[in-house]
PDB file of C-alpha atoms in Angstrom:
ATOM      1  CA  MET C 270      -0.103  -0.041   0.062  1.00  0.00           C
ATOM      2  CA  THR C 271       2.677   2.636   1.052  1.00  0.00           C
ATOM      3  CA  ARG C 272       5.194   2.085  -1.611  1.00  0.00           C
ATOM      4  CA  HIS C 273       4.003  -0.170  -4.840  1.00  0.00           C
ATOM      5  CA  ALA C 274       5.778  -2.972  -6.648  1.00  0.00           C
ATOM      6  CA  ASP C 275       5.442  -3.726 -10.162  1.00  0.00           C
ATOM      7  CA  ASP C 276       1.208  -3.569 -10.998  1.00  0.00           C
ATOM      8  CA  ASP C 277       2.426  -5.763 -14.040  1.00  0.00           C
ATOM      9  CA  ALA C 278       4.729  -8.344 -11.975  1.00  0.00           C
ATOM     10  CA  LEU C 279       1.716 -11.156 -11.510  1.00  0.00           C
ATOM     11  CA  GLU C 280       1.663 -11.226 -15.162  1.00  0.00           C
ATOM     12  CA  GLN C 281       4.929 -12.965 -14.735  1.00  0.00           C
ATOM     13  CA  ARG C 282       5.114 -16.668 -14.804  1.00  0.00           C
ATOM     14  CA  PRO C 283       7.059 -18.886 -12.400  1.00  0.00           C
ATOM     15  CA  GLY C 284      10.880 -19.045 -13.312  1.00  0.00           C
ATOM     16  CA  VAL C 285      11.215 -15.555 -14.685  1.00  0.00           C
ATOM     17  CA  ALA C 286      14.104 -13.783 -12.361  1.00  0.00           C
ATOM     18  CA  GLU C 287      12.016 -11.386 -11.397  1.00  0.00           C
ATOM     19  CA  LEU C 288       9.840 -13.083  -9.139  1.00  0.00           C
ATOM     20  CA  ARG C 289       9.430 -16.632  -7.875  1.00  0.00           C
ATOM     21  CA  LEU C 290       7.218 -18.501  -6.009  1.00  0.00           C
ATOM     22  CA  ALA C 291       7.719 -18.346  -1.766  1.00  0.00           C
ATOM     23  CA  THR C 292      10.123 -20.464  -0.516  1.00  0.00           C
ATOM     24  CA  GLY C 293       7.806 -24.126  -0.071  1.00  0.00           C
ATOM     25  CA  ASP C 294       5.258 -23.471  -3.404  1.00  0.00           C
ATOM     26  CA  PRO C 295       6.101 -27.021  -4.612  1.00  0.00           C
ATOM     27  CA  GLU C 296       4.248 -26.004  -7.832  1.00  0.00           C
ATOM     28  CA  LEU C 297       1.400 -23.149  -9.017  1.00  0.00           C
ATOM     29  CA  VAL C 298      -1.701 -23.956  -8.021  1.00  0.00           C
ATOM     30  CA  PRO C 299      -4.202 -23.008 -10.274  1.00  0.00           C
ATOM     31  CA  GLN C 300      -5.471 -19.252  -8.622  1.00  0.00           C
ATOM     32  CA  ASN C 301      -9.316 -19.798  -9.329  1.00  0.00           C
ATOM     33  CA  ASP C 302      -9.608 -22.823  -7.353  1.00  0.00           C
ATOM     34  CA  VAL C 303     -10.955 -20.900  -3.984  1.00  0.00           C
ATOM     35  CA  LEU C 304     -13.876 -20.145  -5.436  1.00  0.00           C
ATOM     36  CA  ASP C 305     -16.380 -21.350  -7.782  1.00  0.00           C
ATOM     37  CA  ASP C 306     -18.585 -18.515  -8.534  1.00  0.00           C
ATOM     38  CA  ASP C 307     -17.803 -16.225 -11.682  1.00  0.00           C
ATOM     39  CA  LEU C 308     -15.359 -13.324 -11.769  1.00  0.00           C
ATOM     40  CA  PRO C 309     -17.509  -9.941 -11.113  1.00  0.00           C
ATOM     41  CA  LEU C 310     -17.814  -7.749 -14.165  1.00  0.00           C
ATOM     42  CA  ASP C 311     -16.912  -4.732 -12.584  1.00  0.00           C
ATOM     43  CA  ARG C 312     -13.361  -3.967 -10.829  1.00  0.00           C
ATOM     44  CA  ASN C 313     -14.410  -2.851  -7.904  1.00  0.00           C
ATOM     45  CA  ARG C 314     -17.185  -6.040  -7.429  1.00  0.00           C
ATOM     46  CA  ALA C 315     -13.925  -8.728  -8.399  1.00  0.00           C
ATOM     47  CA  ILE C 316     -11.573  -6.208  -5.663  1.00  0.00           C
ATOM     48  CA  LEU C 317     -14.188  -6.435  -2.944  1.00  0.00           C
ATOM     49  CA  GLN C 318     -14.845 -10.757  -3.415  1.00  0.00           C
ATOM     50  CA  ALA C 319     -11.027 -11.060  -3.402  1.00  0.00           C
ATOM     51  CA  THR C 320     -10.801  -9.082  -0.486  1.00  0.00           C
ATOM     52  CA  LYS C 321     -13.171 -11.490   1.454  1.00  0.00           C
ATOM     53  CA  GLN C 322     -12.209 -14.135   0.208  1.00  0.00           C
ATOM     54  CA  VAL C 323      -8.217 -14.111   1.376  1.00  0.00           C
ATOM     55  CA  GLY C 324     -10.033 -12.178   4.251  1.00  0.00           C
ATOM     56  CA  SER C 325     -12.004 -15.233   5.171  1.00  0.00           C
ATOM     57  CA  ILE C 326      -8.943 -17.220   4.660  1.00  0.00           C
ATOM     58  CA  LEU C 327      -6.947 -15.593   7.592  1.00  0.00           C
ATOM     59  CA  LYS C 328      -9.755 -15.012   9.987  1.00  0.00           C
ATOM     60  CA  ARG C 329     -10.321 -18.561   9.818  1.00  0.00           C
ATOM     61  CA  LYS C 330      -6.420 -19.742  10.911  1.00  0.00           C
ATOM     62  CA  GLY C 331      -6.383 -17.433  13.222  1.00  0.00           C
ATOM     63  CA  HIS C 332      -3.520 -14.547  11.782  1.00  0.00           C
ATOM     64  CA  ALA C 333      -2.863 -11.015  12.699  1.00  0.00           C
ATOM     65  CA  PHE C 334      -4.060  -9.197  10.310  1.00  0.00           C
ATOM     66  CA  ALA C 335      -4.945  -5.626   9.083  1.00  0.00           C
ATOM     67  CA  LEU C 336      -6.804  -4.500   5.756  1.00  0.00           C
ATOM     68  CA  ALA C 337      -5.136  -1.637   4.435  1.00  0.00           C
ATOM     69  CA  GLY C 338      -4.849   0.012   1.301  1.00  0.00           C
ATOM     70  CA  SER C 339      -7.951   1.382  -0.909  1.00  0.00           C
ATOM     71  CA  VAL C 340     -10.432  -1.620   0.631  1.00  0.00           C
ATOM     72  CA  ALA C 341      -9.828  -0.212   4.225  1.00  0.00           C
ATOM     73  CA  VAL C 342     -10.897   3.750   2.938  1.00  0.00           C
ATOM     74  CA  TYR C 343     -14.283   1.952   1.563  1.00  0.00           C
ATOM     75  CA  ALA C 344     -14.768   0.048   5.072  1.00  0.00           C
ATOM     76  CA  HIS C 345     -14.378   3.485   6.561  1.00  0.00           C
ATOM     77  CA  GLY C 346     -17.123   5.214   4.822  1.00  0.00           C
ATOM     78  CA  SER C 347     -15.285   5.744   1.311  1.00  0.00           C
ATOM     79  CA  THR C 348     -17.624   5.755  -1.907  1.00  0.00           C
ATOM     80  CA  GLN C 349     -14.540   5.885  -4.358  1.00  0.00           C
ATOM     81  CA  ASN C 350     -13.865   3.774  -7.076  1.00  0.00           C
ATOM     82  CA  LEU C 351     -10.879   0.882  -5.656  1.00  0.00           C
ATOM     83  CA  GLN C 352      -7.511   0.324  -6.800  1.00  0.00           C
ATOM     84  CA  HIS C 353      -5.032  -1.523  -8.184  1.00  0.00           C
ATOM     85  CA  ASP C 354      -5.159  -4.852  -5.989  1.00  0.00           C
ATOM     86  CA  VAL C 355      -5.620  -6.017  -2.741  1.00  0.00           C
ATOM     87  CA  ASP C 356      -3.062  -4.907   0.531  1.00  0.00           C
ATOM     88  CA  PHE C 357      -2.971  -6.601   3.364  1.00  0.00           C
ATOM     89  CA  CYS C 358      -0.711  -6.463   6.684  1.00  0.00           C
ATOM     90  CA  PHE C 359       1.435  -8.640   8.925  1.00  0.00           C
ATOM     91  CA  ARG C 360       4.320  -9.096  10.614  1.00  0.00           C
ATOM     92  CA  PRO C 361       6.901  -9.498   9.258  1.00  0.00           C
ATOM     93  CA  LYS C 362       7.596 -12.718  11.835  1.00  0.00           C
ATOM     94  CA  ASP C 363       3.976 -14.171  10.644  1.00  0.00           C
ATOM     95  CA  ALA C 364       5.116 -14.017   6.570  1.00  0.00           C
ATOM     96  CA  ASP C 365       5.946 -17.547   6.206  1.00  0.00           C
ATOM     97  CA  ALA C 366       2.947 -19.198   8.163  1.00  0.00           C
ATOM     98  CA  VAL C 367       0.374 -16.319   6.291  1.00  0.00           C
ATOM     99  CA  ALA C 368       2.174 -17.698   2.604  1.00  0.00           C
ATOM    100  CA  GLU C 369       1.258 -21.435   3.706  1.00  0.00           C
ATOM    101  CA  THR C 370      -1.791 -21.376   5.188  1.00  0.00           C
ATOM    102  CA  LEU C 371      -2.733 -19.331   0.964  1.00  0.00           C
ATOM    103  CA  ARG C 372      -1.463 -22.212  -0.676  1.00  0.00           C
ATOM    104  CA  GLU C 373      -2.878 -23.920   1.207  1.00  0.00           C
ATOM    105  CA  ALA C 374      -6.214 -22.897   0.194  1.00  0.00           C
ATOM    106  CA  GLY C 375      -5.317 -22.738  -3.895  1.00  0.00           C
ATOM    107  CA  LEU C 376      -3.964 -19.397  -4.348  1.00  0.00           C
ATOM    108  CA  PRO C 377       0.079 -18.684  -5.340  1.00  0.00           C
ATOM    109  CA  VAL C 378       1.971 -16.820  -3.254  1.00  0.00           C
ATOM    110  CA  TYR C 379       5.339 -15.005  -4.864  1.00  0.00           C
ATOM    111  CA  THR C 380       8.569 -13.617  -3.162  1.00  0.00           C
ATOM    112  CA  PRO C 381       9.424 -10.129  -5.375  1.00  0.00           C
ATOM    113  CA  PRO C 382      12.304  -8.338  -6.189  1.00  0.00           C
ATOM    114  CA  GLU C 383      11.010  -6.042  -3.262  1.00  0.00           C
ATOM    115  CA  ASP C 384      11.847  -7.471   0.194  1.00  0.00           C
ATOM    116  CA  TRP C 385       9.030  -5.850   2.274  1.00  0.00           C
ATOM    117  CA  LEU C 386       5.663  -7.965   1.366  1.00  0.00           C
ATOM    118  CA  LEU C 387       5.356 -11.004  -0.505  1.00  0.00           C
ATOM    119  CA  LYS C 388       2.600 -11.384  -3.613  1.00  0.00           C
ATOM    120  CA  SER C 389      -0.565 -13.448  -3.758  1.00  0.00           C
ATOM    121  CA  SER C 390      -3.481 -13.263  -6.853  1.00  0.00           C
ATOM    122  CA  CYS C 391      -7.206 -14.100  -6.146  1.00  0.00           C
ATOM    123  CA  LEU C 392     -10.368 -13.943  -8.738  1.00  0.00           C
ATOM    124  CA  GLY C 393      -7.293 -12.795 -10.905  1.00  0.00           C
ATOM    125  CA  GLN C 394      -6.995  -9.604  -8.467  1.00  0.00           C
ATOM    126  CA  GLN C 395      -2.803  -9.010  -7.360  1.00  0.00           C
ATOM    127  CA  VAL C 396      -2.834  -9.103  -3.247  1.00  0.00           C
ATOM    128  CA  ASP C 397      -0.189  -7.463  -1.549  1.00  0.00           C
ATOM    129  CA  LEU C 398       0.698  -9.740   1.809  1.00  0.00           C
ATOM    130  CA  ILE C 399       2.766  -6.416   3.200  1.00  0.00           C
ATOM    131  CA  PHE C 400       5.071  -6.359   6.421  1.00  0.00           C
ATOM    132  CA  GLU C 401       6.918  -2.912   6.373  1.00  0.00           C
ATOM    133  CA  LEU C 402       4.514   0.142   6.522  1.00  0.00           C
ATOM    134  CA  ALA C 403       5.609   3.913   6.329  1.00  0.00           C
ATOM    135  CA  HIS C 404       9.123   2.676   6.401  1.00  0.00           C
ATOM    136  CA  GLN C 405       8.510   0.504   9.587  1.00  0.00           C
ATOM    137  CA  PRO C 406       7.863  -3.091  10.622  1.00  0.00           C
ATOM    138  CA  VAL C 407       3.904  -4.010  11.133  1.00  0.00           C
ATOM    139  CA  THR C 408       3.955  -4.839  15.076  1.00  0.00           C
ATOM    140  CA  THR C 409       1.562  -5.353  17.300  1.00  0.00           C
ATOM    141  CA  GLU C 410       0.808  -2.406  18.503  1.00  0.00           C
ATOM    142  CA  LEU C 411      -0.469  -1.418  15.202  1.00  0.00           C
ATOM    143  CA  LEU C 412      -2.321  -4.707  14.656  1.00  0.00           C
ATOM    144  CA  ASP C 413      -4.299  -3.925  17.478  1.00  0.00           C
ATOM    145  CA  ARG C 414      -5.588  -0.504  16.942  1.00  0.00           C
ATOM    146  CA  ALA C 415      -7.061  -2.086  14.051  1.00  0.00           C
ATOM    147  CA  GLN C 416     -11.079  -1.803  14.213  1.00  0.00           C
ATOM    148  CA  GLU C 417     -13.474  -5.053  13.195  1.00  0.00           C
ATOM    149  CA  LEU C 418     -15.680  -3.394  10.498  1.00  0.00           C
ATOM    150  CA  SER C 419     -17.532  -4.917   7.335  1.00  0.00           C
ATOM    151  CA  VAL C 420     -16.220  -5.199   4.164  1.00  0.00           C
ATOM    152  CA  ASP C 421     -18.831  -5.739   2.224  1.00  0.00           C
ATOM    153  CA  SER C 422     -21.006  -8.448   4.946  1.00  0.00           C
ATOM    154  CA  VAL C 423     -18.014  -9.364   5.980  1.00  0.00           C
ATOM    155  CA  PHE C 424     -16.132  -9.053   8.811  1.00  0.00           C
ATOM    156  CA  MET C 425     -12.416  -8.115   9.331  1.00  0.00           C
ATOM    157  CA  PRO C 426      -9.970  -6.137  11.459  1.00  0.00           C
ATOM    158  CA  VAL C 427      -9.303  -2.920  10.113  1.00  0.00           C
ATOM    159  CA  LEU C 428      -6.541  -0.115   9.730  1.00  0.00           C
ATOM    160  CA  SER C 429      -7.658   2.631  12.350  1.00  0.00           C
ATOM    161  CA  PRO C 430      -8.124   5.505   9.781  1.00  0.00           C
ATOM    162  CA  THR C 431      -4.954   7.688  11.885  1.00  0.00           C
ATOM    163  CA  ASP C 432      -2.900   4.484  10.975  1.00  0.00           C
ATOM    164  CA  LEU C 433      -3.933   4.295   7.171  1.00  0.00           C
ATOM    165  CA  VAL C 434      -3.125   8.307   6.883  1.00  0.00           C
ATOM    166  CA  HIS C 435      -0.352   8.050   8.277  1.00  0.00           C
ATOM    167  CA  SER C 436       0.598   4.398   6.598  1.00  0.00           C
ATOM    168  CA  LEU C 437      -0.013   6.474   3.095  1.00  0.00           C
ATOM    169  CA  VAL C 438       1.746  10.366   4.287  1.00  0.00           C
ATOM    170  CA  ALA C 439       4.596   8.370   5.791  1.00  0.00           C
ATOM    171  CA  ALA C 440       5.849   7.110   2.473  1.00  0.00           C
ATOM    172  CA  PHE C 441       5.783   9.965  -0.205  1.00  0.00           C
ATOM    173  CA  SER C 442       9.135  10.444  -1.280  1.00  0.00           C
ATOM    174  CA  GLU C 443      11.144  12.350  -4.047  1.00  0.00           C
ATOM    175  CA  HIS C 444      10.823   9.360  -6.147  1.00  0.00           C
ATOM    176  CA  HIS C 445       7.320   9.052  -4.789  1.00  0.00           C
ATOM    177  CA  CYS C 446       4.789  11.761  -3.898  1.00  0.00           C
ATOM    178  CA  ASP C 447       1.287  11.837  -5.444  1.00  0.00           C
ATOM    179  CA  PHE C 448      -0.785  14.285  -3.063  1.00  0.00           C
ATOM    180  CA  GLY C 449      -3.724  13.939  -6.120  1.00  0.00           C
ATOM    181  CA  ALA C 450      -4.115  10.019  -5.171  1.00  0.00           C
ATOM    182  CA  VAL C 451      -3.821  10.394  -1.402  1.00  0.00           C
ATOM    183  CA  LEU C 452      -6.139  14.135  -0.814  1.00  0.00           C
ATOM    184  CA  PRO C 453     -10.150  12.327  -1.293  1.00  0.00           C
ATOM    185  CA  ILE C 454      -8.496   9.883   1.475  1.00  0.00           C
ATOM    186  CA  ALA C 455      -8.065  12.558   3.220  1.00  0.00           C
ATOM    187  CA  ARG C 456     -11.334  14.094   3.251  1.00  0.00           C
ATOM    188  CA  THR C 457     -13.230  10.590   3.559  1.00  0.00           C
ATOM    189  CA  LEU C 458     -11.332  10.016   6.945  1.00  0.00           C
ATOM    190  CA  ARG C 459     -10.595  13.490   8.242  1.00  0.00           C
ATOM    191  CA  GLU C 460     -13.112  13.859  11.035  1.00  0.00           C
ATOM    192  CA  LYS C 461     -11.806  10.249  12.603  1.00  0.00           C
ATOM    193  CA  VAL C 462      -7.698  10.589  12.024  1.00  0.00           C
ATOM    194  CA  ASP C 463      -5.678  12.241  14.726  1.00  0.00           C
ATOM    195  CA  TRP C 464      -3.769  15.124  13.023  1.00  0.00           C
ATOM    196  CA  GLU C 465      -1.727  15.816  15.455  1.00  0.00           C
ATOM    197  CA  TRP C 466      -0.640  12.413  15.808  1.00  0.00           C
ATOM    198  CA  VAL C 467      -0.004  12.240  12.517  1.00  0.00           C
ATOM    199  CA  ARG C 468       1.986  15.244  12.480  1.00  0.00           C
ATOM    200  CA  ARG C 469       3.743  14.024  15.448  1.00  0.00           C
ATOM    201  CA  ALA C 470       4.697  10.958  13.565  1.00  0.00           C
ATOM    202  CA  CYS C 471       5.663  11.842  10.812  1.00  0.00           C
ATOM    203  CA  GLY C 472       7.904  14.732  12.322  1.00  0.00           C
ATOM    204  CA  ASP C 473      10.167  17.097  10.302  1.00  0.00           C
ATOM    205  CA  ASP C 474       9.504  15.052   6.833  1.00  0.00           C
ATOM    206  CA  PRO C 475       9.508  17.749   4.177  1.00  0.00           C
ATOM    207  CA  MET C 476       7.494  15.854   1.877  1.00  0.00           C
ATOM    208  CA  ALA C 477       5.030  15.458   4.669  1.00  0.00           C
ATOM    209  CA  ASP C 478       4.777  18.428   5.628  1.00  0.00           C
ATOM    210  CA  ALA C 479       3.738  19.939   1.988  1.00  0.00           C
ATOM    211  CA  PHE C 480       1.512  17.432   2.271  1.00  0.00           C
ATOM    212  CA  PHE C 481      -0.085  19.274   5.792  1.00  0.00           C
ATOM    213  CA  TYR C 482      -0.175  23.233   4.634  1.00  0.00           C
ATOM    214  CA  PHE C 483      -1.507  21.095   1.299  1.00  0.00           C
ATOM    215  CA  LEU C 484      -4.708  19.840   3.340  1.00  0.00           C
ATOM    216  CA  GLU C 485      -4.542  23.517   5.299  1.00  0.00           C
ATOM    217  CA  ARG C 486      -5.073  25.641   2.553  1.00  0.00           C
ATOM    218  CA  LEU C 487      -7.647  23.106   1.517  1.00  0.00           C
ATOM    219  CA  GLU C 488      -9.613  23.748   4.309  1.00  0.00           C
ATOM    220  CA  VAL C 489      -9.597  20.137   4.953  1.00  0.00           C
ATOM    221  CA  ILE C 490      -7.160  20.107   8.480  1.00  0.00           C
ATOM    222  CA  GLU C 491      -7.071  22.797  11.223  1.00  0.00           C
ATOM    223  CA  PRO C 492      -3.728  24.646  10.428  1.00  0.00           C
ATOM    224  CA  ARG C 493      -1.249  24.760  12.665  1.00  0.00           C
ATOM    225  CA  PRO C 494      -1.119  27.111  15.625  1.00  0.00           C
ATOM    226  CA  LYS C 495       1.519  29.706  14.430  1.00  0.00           C
ATOM    227  CA  GLU C 496       3.317  29.301  17.481  1.00  0.00           C
ATOM    228  CA  GLU C 497       3.653  26.407  16.502  1.00  0.00           C
ATOM    229  CA  ARG C 498       5.136  26.485  12.951  1.00  0.00           C
ATOM    230  CA  ARG C 499       8.775  26.525  12.232  1.00  0.00           C
TER     231      ARG C 499
END
């Protein structure tokens, strides 16, 4: 969610150097065996169906995780279109167990070049299994703050609005600074976010500070008192 690998990565097949099956995979398993239903034609519906399937699998096995990304924003009340994939976050120490659970359910799990996530797919939709958010490892405390919400009638833990927005803002860098993508999310969640906490967590990061100023000028958030400005 916070950093994106090549969107086309899952189009590659085992044997291509840039993408390989996660350790322990004996072979590629057909990714749609988990459901007999036809894939919904609408992309948003397809992403939601994939989210529900993977979330249900992780819940049944008792894994500690939280939904992130655009589907998490949807769960918190957004009506905007979902983005290109499904994002779940979990602790680094749980990576092997999560991968094994999804393989047992008939889903492929890949190890991409990036060292902060695993990749899978479900119902033709890319699924990112992220163990680093905002350049920091996912922690038990972060997952404990997740809220149990309904995602199209299936309840699952969802990142809190404050953690969700922080994960997006803290990911800004000179190479990834798309304020336009995060602005509608900030608008949607603004009354649910502890903005002072997000500011403190981002510290003196210039990209985050520029985004906060942008939000102030657009009257999405309250401006800082003059005495607090540098």
